[in-house]
PDB file of C-alpha atoms in Angstrom:
ATOM      1  CA  MET A   1       0.000   0.000   0.000  1.00 68.00           C
ATOM      2  CA  PHE A   2       2.655   2.501   1.045  1.00 75.00           C
ATOM      3  CA  GLU A   3       4.898   1.378  -1.789  1.00 80.00           C
ATOM      4  CA  ARG A   4       2.119   2.307  -4.216  1.00 83.00           C
ATOM      5  CA  ILE A   5       1.696   5.733  -2.631  1.00 81.00           C
ATOM      6  CA  ILE A   6       5.424   6.419  -2.843  1.00 81.00           C
ATOM      7  CA  GLU A   7       5.456   5.263  -6.465  1.00 85.00           C
ATOM      8  CA  GLU A   8       2.477   7.439  -7.451  1.00 87.00           C
ATOM      9  CA  ALA A   9       3.506  10.542  -5.498  1.00 86.00           C
ATOM     10  CA  PRO A  10       5.619  12.133  -8.287  1.00 87.00           C
ATOM     11  CA  ARG A  11       2.715  11.780 -10.743  1.00 90.00           C
ATOM     12  CA  PHE A  12       0.143  12.919  -8.178  1.00 91.00           C
ATOM     13  CA  PHE A  13       1.783  16.078  -6.833  1.00 91.00           C
ATOM     14  CA  THR A  14       1.807  17.993 -10.098  1.00 93.00           C
ATOM     15  CA  TYR A  15       0.826  21.518 -11.004  1.00 93.00           C
ATOM     16  CA  TYR A  16      -2.327  20.375 -12.829  1.00 94.00           C
ATOM     17  CA  ASN A  17      -3.566  18.229  -9.948  1.00 93.00           C
ATOM     18  CA  LEU A  18      -2.860  21.080  -7.532  1.00 94.00           C
ATOM     19  CA  MET A  19      -4.866  23.508  -9.680  1.00 95.00           C
ATOM     20  CA  PHE A  20      -7.653  20.927  -9.949  1.00 95.00           C
ATOM     21  CA  VAL A  21      -7.891  20.542  -6.157  1.00 95.00           C
ATOM     22  CA  LEU A  22      -7.644  24.317  -5.613  1.00 95.00           C
ATOM     23  CA  GLY A  23     -10.500  24.805  -8.069  1.00 95.00           C
ATOM     24  CA  ALA A  24     -12.588  22.279  -6.151  1.00 95.00           C
ATOM     25  CA  MET A  25     -11.717  24.064  -2.901  1.00 95.00           C
ATOM     26  CA  TRP A  26     -12.840  27.360  -4.410  1.00 95.00           C
ATOM     27  CA  ARG A  27     -16.201  25.887  -5.457  1.00 95.00           C
ATOM     28  CA  THR A  28     -16.703  24.399  -1.996  1.00 95.00           C
ATOM     29  CA  LEU A  29     -15.869  27.718  -0.358  1.00 93.00           C
ATOM     30  CA  LEU A  30     -18.010  29.657  -2.847  1.00 94.00           C
ATOM     31  CA  MET A  31     -21.079  27.511  -2.183  1.00 94.00           C
ATOM     32  CA  THR A  32     -20.618  27.896   1.551  1.00 93.00           C
ATOM     33  CA  LEU A  33     -19.887  31.623   1.717  1.00 93.00           C
ATOM     34  CA  VAL A  34     -22.474  32.745  -0.847  1.00 95.00           C
ATOM     35  CA  GLY A  35     -25.141  30.387   0.475  1.00 94.00           C
ATOM     36  CA  CYS A  36     -24.553  31.202   4.137  1.00 94.00           C
ATOM     37  CA  SER A  37     -24.207  34.968   3.509  1.00 94.00           C
ATOM     38  CA  ILE A  38     -27.573  35.071   1.753  1.00 96.00           C
ATOM     39  CA  GLY A  39     -28.967  32.683   4.353  1.00 95.00           C
ATOM     40  CA  PHE A  40     -27.794  34.943   7.181  1.00 95.00           C
ATOM     41  CA  THR A  41     -29.331  38.037   5.595  1.00 95.00           C
ATOM     42  CA  VAL A  42     -32.683  36.415   4.807  1.00 96.00           C
ATOM     43  CA  GLY A  43     -32.595  34.532   8.107  1.00 95.00           C
ATOM     44  CA  LEU A  44     -32.243  37.826   9.975  1.00 95.00           C
ATOM     45  CA  GLY A  45     -35.334  39.096   8.192  1.00 94.00           C
ATOM     46  CA  LEU A  46     -37.285  35.945   9.062  1.00 95.00           C
ATOM     47  CA  ALA A  47     -36.155  36.078  12.689  1.00 94.00           C
ATOM     48  CA  VAL A  48     -37.305  39.703  13.002  1.00 92.00           C
ATOM     49  CA  LEU A  49     -40.571  38.860  11.246  1.00 92.00           C
ATOM     50  CA  ARG A  50     -41.256  36.021  13.668  1.00 89.00           C
ATOM     51  CA  ARG A  51     -40.891  38.436  16.594  1.00 86.00           C
ATOM     52  CA  THR A  52     -43.397  40.950  15.298  1.00 84.00           C
ATOM     53  CA  SER A  53     -46.858  41.126  16.827  1.00 79.00           C
ATOM     54  CA  ALA A  54     -48.549  43.189  14.105  1.00 80.00           C
ATOM     55  CA  THR A  55     -51.851  41.624  13.112  1.00 85.00           C
ATOM     56  CA  TRP A  56     -51.468  42.416   9.412  1.00 88.00           C
ATOM     57  CA  LEU A  57     -48.153  40.511   9.352  1.00 88.00           C
ATOM     58  CA  ARG A  58     -49.619  37.370  10.907  1.00 91.00           C
ATOM     59  CA  PRO A  59     -49.843  35.391   7.602  1.00 92.00           C
ATOM     60  CA  ALA A  60     -46.223  36.245   6.768  1.00 93.00           C
ATOM     61  CA  ARG A  61     -45.175  35.304  10.311  1.00 93.00           C
ATOM     62  CA  TYR A  62     -46.859  31.907  10.018  1.00 94.00           C
ATOM     63  CA  ALA A  63     -45.264  31.385   6.596  1.00 95.00           C
ATOM     64  CA  ALA A  64     -41.827  32.153   8.079  1.00 94.00           C
ATOM     65  CA  ILE A  65     -42.397  29.676  10.912  1.00 94.00           C
ATOM     66  CA  LEU A  66     -43.540  27.010   8.437  1.00 95.00           C
ATOM     67  CA  TYR A  67     -40.496  27.582   6.233  1.00 96.00           C
ATOM     68  CA  VAL A  68     -37.983  27.413   9.076  1.00 95.00           C
ATOM     69  CA  GLU A  69     -39.523  24.378  10.768  1.00 94.00           C
ATOM     70  CA  THR A  70     -39.856  22.524   7.446  1.00 95.00           C
ATOM     71  CA  PHE A  71     -36.358  23.045   6.077  1.00 95.00           C
ATOM     72  CA  ARG A  72     -34.725  22.330   9.435  1.00 93.00           C
ATOM     73  CA  ARG A  73     -36.187  18.827   9.219  1.00 93.00           C
ATOM     74  CA  ILE A  74     -35.403  17.954   5.597  1.00 93.00           C
ATOM     75  CA  PRO A  75     -32.037  16.312   4.766  1.00 94.00           C
ATOM     76  CA  PHE A  76     -29.782  18.535   2.691  1.00 94.00           C
ATOM     77  CA  LEU A  77     -29.479  15.863  -0.008  1.00 94.00           C
ATOM     78  CA  VAL A  78     -33.261  15.877  -0.476  1.00 95.00           C
ATOM     79  CA  VAL A  79     -33.249  19.674  -0.773  1.00 96.00           C
ATOM     80  CA  LEU A  80     -30.516  19.431  -3.415  1.00 96.00           C
ATOM     81  CA  PHE A  81     -32.621  17.156  -5.605  1.00 95.00           C
ATOM     82  CA  ILE A  82     -35.794  19.188  -5.051  1.00 95.00           C
ATOM     83  CA  VAL A  83     -34.005  22.354  -6.187  1.00 96.00           C
ATOM     84  CA  LEU A  84     -32.458  20.488  -9.140  1.00 95.00           C
ATOM     85  CA  TYR A  85     -35.787  19.167 -10.435  1.00 94.00           C
ATOM     86  CA  PHE A  86     -37.497  22.496  -9.796  1.00 94.00           C
ATOM     87  CA  ILE A  87     -34.948  24.759 -11.522  1.00 94.00           C
ATOM     88  CA  GLN A  88     -33.926  22.640 -14.524  1.00 91.00           C
ATOM     89  CA  PRO A  89     -37.379  22.608 -16.219  1.00 90.00           C
ATOM     90  CA  ILE A  90     -37.601  26.392 -15.736  1.00 90.00           C
ATOM     91  CA  TYR A  91     -34.040  27.254 -16.761  1.00 88.00           C
ATOM     92  CA  SER A  92     -32.182  24.402 -18.374  1.00 83.00           C
ATOM     93  CA  GLY A  93     -28.990  26.465 -18.624  1.00 86.00           C
ATOM     94  CA  ALA A  94     -28.538  26.726 -14.855  1.00 90.00           C
ATOM     95  CA  SER A  95     -25.188  25.339 -13.743  1.00 93.00           C
ATOM     96  CA  LEU A  96     -25.017  22.580 -11.165  1.00 94.00           C
ATOM     97  CA  LEU A  97     -22.920  24.855  -8.974  1.00 95.00           C
ATOM     98  CA  ALA A  98     -25.656  27.520  -9.025  1.00 94.00           C
ATOM     99  CA  ILE A  99     -28.316  24.917  -8.229  1.00 95.00           C
ATOM    100  CA  ALA A 100     -26.300  23.602  -5.293  1.00 96.00           C
ATOM    101  CA  THR A 101     -25.734  27.160  -4.036  1.00 95.00           C
ATOM    102  CA  VAL A 102     -29.488  27.828  -4.102  1.00 96.00           C
ATOM    103  CA  ALA A 103     -29.992  24.673  -2.022  1.00 96.00           C
ATOM    104  CA  VAL A 104     -27.369  25.891   0.463  1.00 96.00           C
ATOM    105  CA  CYS A 105     -29.235  29.226   0.677  1.00 96.00           C
ATOM    106  CA  LEU A 106     -32.516  27.479   1.485  1.00 96.00           C
ATOM    107  CA  MET A 107     -31.001  25.302   4.195  1.00 95.00           C
ATOM    108  CA  SER A 108     -28.761  27.940   5.754  1.00 96.00           C
ATOM    109  CA  THR A 109     -31.634  30.444   5.887  1.00 96.00           C
ATOM    110  CA  ALA A 110     -33.685  28.083   8.031  1.00 96.00           C
ATOM    111  CA  PHE A 111     -30.897  27.167  10.450  1.00 96.00           C
ATOM    112  CA  LEU A 112     -29.337  30.629  10.714  1.00 96.00           C
ATOM    113  CA  SER A 113     -32.765  32.186  11.229  1.00 96.00           C
ATOM    114  CA  GLU A 114     -33.247  30.012  14.297  1.00 95.00           C
ATOM    115  CA  ILE A 115     -29.782  30.925  15.594  1.00 95.00           C
ATOM    116  CA  ILE A 116     -30.503  34.622  15.078  1.00 95.00           C
ATOM    117  CA  ARG A 117     -33.925  34.366  16.707  1.00 93.00           C
ATOM    118  CA  ALA A 118     -32.362  32.787  19.794  1.00 92.00           C
ATOM    119  CA  GLY A 119     -29.851  35.643  19.907  1.00 92.00           C
ATOM    120  CA  LEU A 120     -32.556  38.289  19.609  1.00 92.00           C
ATOM    121  CA  GLU A 121     -34.578  36.675  22.373  1.00 91.00           C
ATOM    122  CA  SER A 122     -31.531  36.666  24.669  1.00 89.00           C
ATOM    123  CA  VAL A 123     -31.782  40.453  25.001  1.00 88.00           C
ATOM    124  CA  PRO A 124     -33.691  41.283  28.220  1.00 87.00           C
ATOM    125  CA  ARG A 125     -37.222  42.562  27.716  1.00 84.00           C
ATOM    126  CA  GLN A 126     -36.426  45.573  29.891  1.00 85.00           C
ATOM    127  CA  GLN A 127     -34.052  46.851  27.186  1.00 82.00           C
ATOM    128  CA  MET A 128     -36.882  47.018  24.657  1.00 79.00           C
ATOM    129  CA  GLU A 129     -39.245  48.591  27.161  1.00 77.00           C
ATOM    130  CA  SER A 130     -36.659  51.264  27.842  1.00 82.00           C
ATOM    131  CA  ALA A 131     -36.382  51.938  24.103  1.00 80.00           C
ATOM    132  CA  GLU A 132     -40.163  52.316  23.901  1.00 77.00           C
ATOM    133  CA  VAL A 133     -40.067  54.845  26.735  1.00 77.00           C
ATOM    134  CA  LEU A 134     -37.504  56.814  24.703  1.00 79.00           C
ATOM    135  CA  ASN A 135     -39.938  56.762  21.732  1.00 79.00           C
ATOM    136  CA  PHE A 136     -37.730  54.555  19.554  1.00 83.00           C
ATOM    137  CA  HIS A 137     -39.638  53.040  16.670  1.00 80.00           C
ATOM    138  CA  PRO A 138     -39.187  49.262  16.086  1.00 79.00           C
ATOM    139  CA  GLY A 139     -36.428  49.748  13.503  1.00 81.00           C
ATOM    140  CA  GLN A 140     -34.394  51.955  15.834  1.00 84.00           C
ATOM    141  CA  THR A 141     -34.888  49.517  18.696  1.00 85.00           C
ATOM    142  CA  LEU A 142     -33.647  46.644  16.542  1.00 86.00           C
ATOM    143  CA  VAL A 143     -30.564  48.442  15.176  1.00 85.00           C
ATOM    144  CA  TRP A 144     -29.477  50.449  18.233  1.00 87.00           C
ATOM    145  CA  VAL A 145     -30.608  48.300  21.159  1.00 86.00           C
ATOM    146  CA  ILE A 146     -31.231  44.651  20.270  1.00 89.00           C
ATOM    147  CA  LEU A 147     -28.646  43.769  17.594  1.00 89.00           C
ATOM    148  CA  PRO A 148     -25.566  45.208  19.368  1.00 87.00           C
ATOM    149  CA  GLN A 149     -26.306  42.934  22.331  1.00 88.00           C
ATOM    150  CA  ALA A 150     -27.572  39.949  20.339  1.00 90.00           C
ATOM    151  CA  TRP A 151     -24.428  39.645  18.158  1.00 88.00           C
ATOM    152  CA  LYS A 152     -22.556  38.241  21.134  1.00 87.00           C
ATOM    153  CA  VAL A 153     -24.958  35.313  21.248  1.00 89.00           C
ATOM    154  CA  ILE A 154     -25.468  34.951  17.484  1.00 92.00           C
ATOM    155  CA  LEU A 155     -21.949  34.974  16.039  1.00 89.00           C
ATOM    156  CA  PRO A 156     -20.274  31.944  17.720  1.00 87.00           C
ATOM    157  CA  PRO A 157     -22.981  29.373  16.796  1.00 90.00           C
ATOM    158  CA  ALA A 158     -23.385  30.982  13.369  1.00 92.00           C
ATOM    159  CA  VAL A 159     -19.688  30.478  12.615  1.00 90.00           C
ATOM    160  CA  ALA A 160     -19.918  26.899  13.934  1.00 89.00           C
ATOM    161  CA  PHE A 161     -22.817  26.275  11.558  1.00 92.00           C
ATOM    162  CA  ILE A 162     -20.811  27.614   8.608  1.00 91.00           C
ATOM    163  CA  VAL A 163     -17.920  25.291   9.495  1.00 90.00           C
ATOM    164  CA  MET A 164     -20.362  22.382   9.543  1.00 89.00           C
ATOM    165  CA  PHE A 165     -21.737  23.383   6.162  1.00 89.00           C
ATOM    166  CA  VAL A 166     -18.267  23.439   4.599  1.00 91.00           C
ATOM    167  CA  LYS A 167     -18.332  19.675   5.132  1.00 89.00           C
ATOM    168  CA  ASP A 168     -22.016  19.213   4.237  1.00 91.00           C
ATOM    169  CA  THR A 169     -21.435  20.702   0.783  1.00 92.00           C
ATOM    170  CA  SER A 170     -19.797  17.358  -0.038  1.00 93.00           C
ATOM    171  CA  LEU A 171     -23.346  16.135  -0.745  1.00 93.00           C
ATOM    172  CA  ALA A 172     -23.368  18.419  -3.788  1.00 94.00           C
ATOM    173  CA  SER A 173     -21.126  15.793  -5.396  1.00 94.00           C
ATOM    174  CA  GLN A 174     -24.310  13.735  -5.847  1.00 92.00           C
ATOM    175  CA  LEU A 175     -25.439  16.323  -8.404  1.00 92.00           C
ATOM    176  CA  GLY A 176     -22.091  16.231 -10.190  1.00 92.00           C
ATOM    177  CA  VAL A 177     -20.712  19.475  -8.774  1.00 94.00           C
ATOM    178  CA  VAL A 178     -16.926  19.235  -8.880  1.00 94.00           C
ATOM    179  CA  GLU A 179     -16.330  20.250  -5.277  1.00 94.00           C
ATOM    180  CA  LEU A 180     -13.755  18.607  -3.023  1.00 94.00           C
ATOM    181  CA  THR A 181     -15.422  15.224  -2.525  1.00 94.00           C
ATOM    182  CA  TYR A 182     -16.157  14.842  -6.233  1.00 95.00           C
ATOM    183  CA  ALA A 183     -12.594  15.919  -6.997  1.00 95.00           C
ATOM    184  CA  GLY A 184     -11.367  13.073  -4.782  1.00 94.00           C
ATOM    185  CA  LYS A 185     -13.473  10.598  -6.772  1.00 95.00           C
ATOM    186  CA  ILE A 186     -12.028  11.913 -10.029  1.00 95.00           C
ATOM    187  CA  LEU A 187      -8.468  11.566  -8.764  1.00 94.00           C
ATOM    188  CA  VAL A 188      -9.115   7.972  -7.695  1.00 93.00           C
ATOM    189  CA  ASN A 189     -10.777   7.217 -11.044  1.00 94.00           C
ATOM    190  CA  LYS A 190      -7.602   8.422 -12.743  1.00 92.00           C
ATOM    191  CA  GLY A 191      -5.850   5.479 -11.123  1.00 90.00           C
ATOM    192  CA  PHE A 192      -4.342   7.083  -8.053  1.00 91.00           C
ATOM    193  CA  SER A 193      -4.465   5.354  -4.688  1.00 91.00           C
ATOM    194  CA  PRO A 194      -7.643   6.179  -2.696  1.00 91.00           C
ATOM    195  CA  LEU A 195      -5.438   7.008   0.278  1.00 91.00           C
ATOM    196  CA  LEU A 196      -3.516   9.486  -1.836  1.00 91.00           C
ATOM    197  CA  GLY A 197      -6.544  10.981  -3.588  1.00 92.00           C
ATOM    198  CA  PHE A 198      -8.835  11.338  -0.596  1.00 94.00           C
ATOM    199  CA  GLY A 199      -5.889  12.100   1.689  1.00 93.00           C
ATOM    200  CA  ALA A 200      -5.318  15.261  -0.338  1.00 93.00           C
ATOM    201  CA  ILE A 201      -9.033  16.067  -0.056  1.00 95.00           C
ATOM    202  CA  LEU A 202      -8.852  15.546   3.717  1.00 94.00           C
ATOM    203  CA  VAL A 203      -6.043  18.107   3.916  1.00 94.00           C
ATOM    204  CA  ALA A 204      -8.031  20.523   1.745  1.00 95.00           C
ATOM    205  CA  TYR A 205     -11.097  20.287   4.005  1.00 95.00           C
ATOM    206  CA  PHE A 206      -8.858  20.868   7.020  1.00 94.00           C
ATOM    207  CA  ILE A 207      -7.358  23.981   5.404  1.00 93.00           C
ATOM    208  CA  LEU A 208     -10.861  25.364   4.815  1.00 92.00           C
ATOM    209  CA  SER A 209     -12.393  24.372   8.151  1.00 91.00           C
ATOM    210  CA  TYR A 210      -9.645  24.962  10.690  1.00 91.00           C
ATOM    211  CA  PRO A 211      -9.350  28.771  10.354  1.00 90.00           C
ATOM    212  CA  LEU A 212     -13.144  29.098  10.582  1.00 86.00           C
ATOM    213  CA  SER A 213     -13.322  26.841  13.629  1.00 87.00           C
ATOM    214  CA  ARG A 214     -10.570  28.863  15.325  1.00 88.00           C
ATOM    215  CA  LEU A 215     -12.473  32.040  14.509  1.00 85.00           C
ATOM    216  CA  GLY A 216     -15.578  30.555  16.111  1.00 80.00           C
ATOM    217  CA  ALA A 217     -13.630  29.564  19.230  1.00 82.00           C
ATOM    218  CA  HIS A 218     -12.073  33.039  19.418  1.00 82.00           C
ATOM    219  CA  LEU A 219     -15.462  34.736  19.101  1.00 78.00           C
ATOM    220  CA  GLU A 220     -16.989  32.468  21.720  1.00 76.00           C
ATOM    221  CA  THR A 221     -14.197  33.228  24.183  1.00 80.00           C
ATOM    222  CA  ARG A 222     -14.043  36.954  23.521  1.00 77.00           C
ATOM    223  CA  LEU A 223     -17.774  37.579  23.355  1.00 73.00           C
ATOM    224  CA  GLY A 224     -18.406  35.282  26.299  1.00 66.00           C
ATOM    225  CA  THR A 225     -15.945  37.313  28.345  1.00 55.00           C
ATOM    226  CA  SER A 226     -17.581  40.585  27.326  1.00 55.00           C
ATOM    227  CA  ARG A 227     -21.005  39.260  28.371  1.00 55.00           C
ATOM    228  CA  ASN A 228     -19.674  38.456  31.823  1.00 52.00           C
ATOM    229  CA  THR A 229     -18.066  41.837  32.398  1.00 51.00           C
TER     230      THR A 229
END
């Protein structure tokens, strides 16, 4: 086994294979960052909507609750295929990468919305009552009172979720997206040892995930300290 790896190493560690793996890393990172960025933005809107008590927004509030509770209970692989079979008949020219990114948006919106909602609800009610006494309208209360305090609760689990989704994007390989996992399959199909091919993919996932996980740990420590002071 190790003799084979040593024999194949000169042919494996080439410029073209490096560029191929870096391209797969970029697609994995792109799906995660674009999907989770949109998911965070929309999720914030859904979390705020779910906290409103306006009667005329009740249908939208129920729709937001239904969306979040539904997509938090559907496997990501199922969402990938649903999005694939929904988009392709409408726009046959859509790339598989774009389809997978839309699926990431749908899933991340649901999960990040719940994380954000928990952060918003961590702010003491007295803070909002004080803002009402000062005649702040709901938008001012959200931006100047609630969010500055809620970020300390929101950011650490949000970063942890993004780290998790870096790995979950491997399911996009089932659609044929050439992300890291699919790149590993291609390298093995070229005749390289599975240990060599997927070993390189393991290192690539580590390079993507470790800095994010350290960022999450740093935020948790720093923000946790600031909450206690």
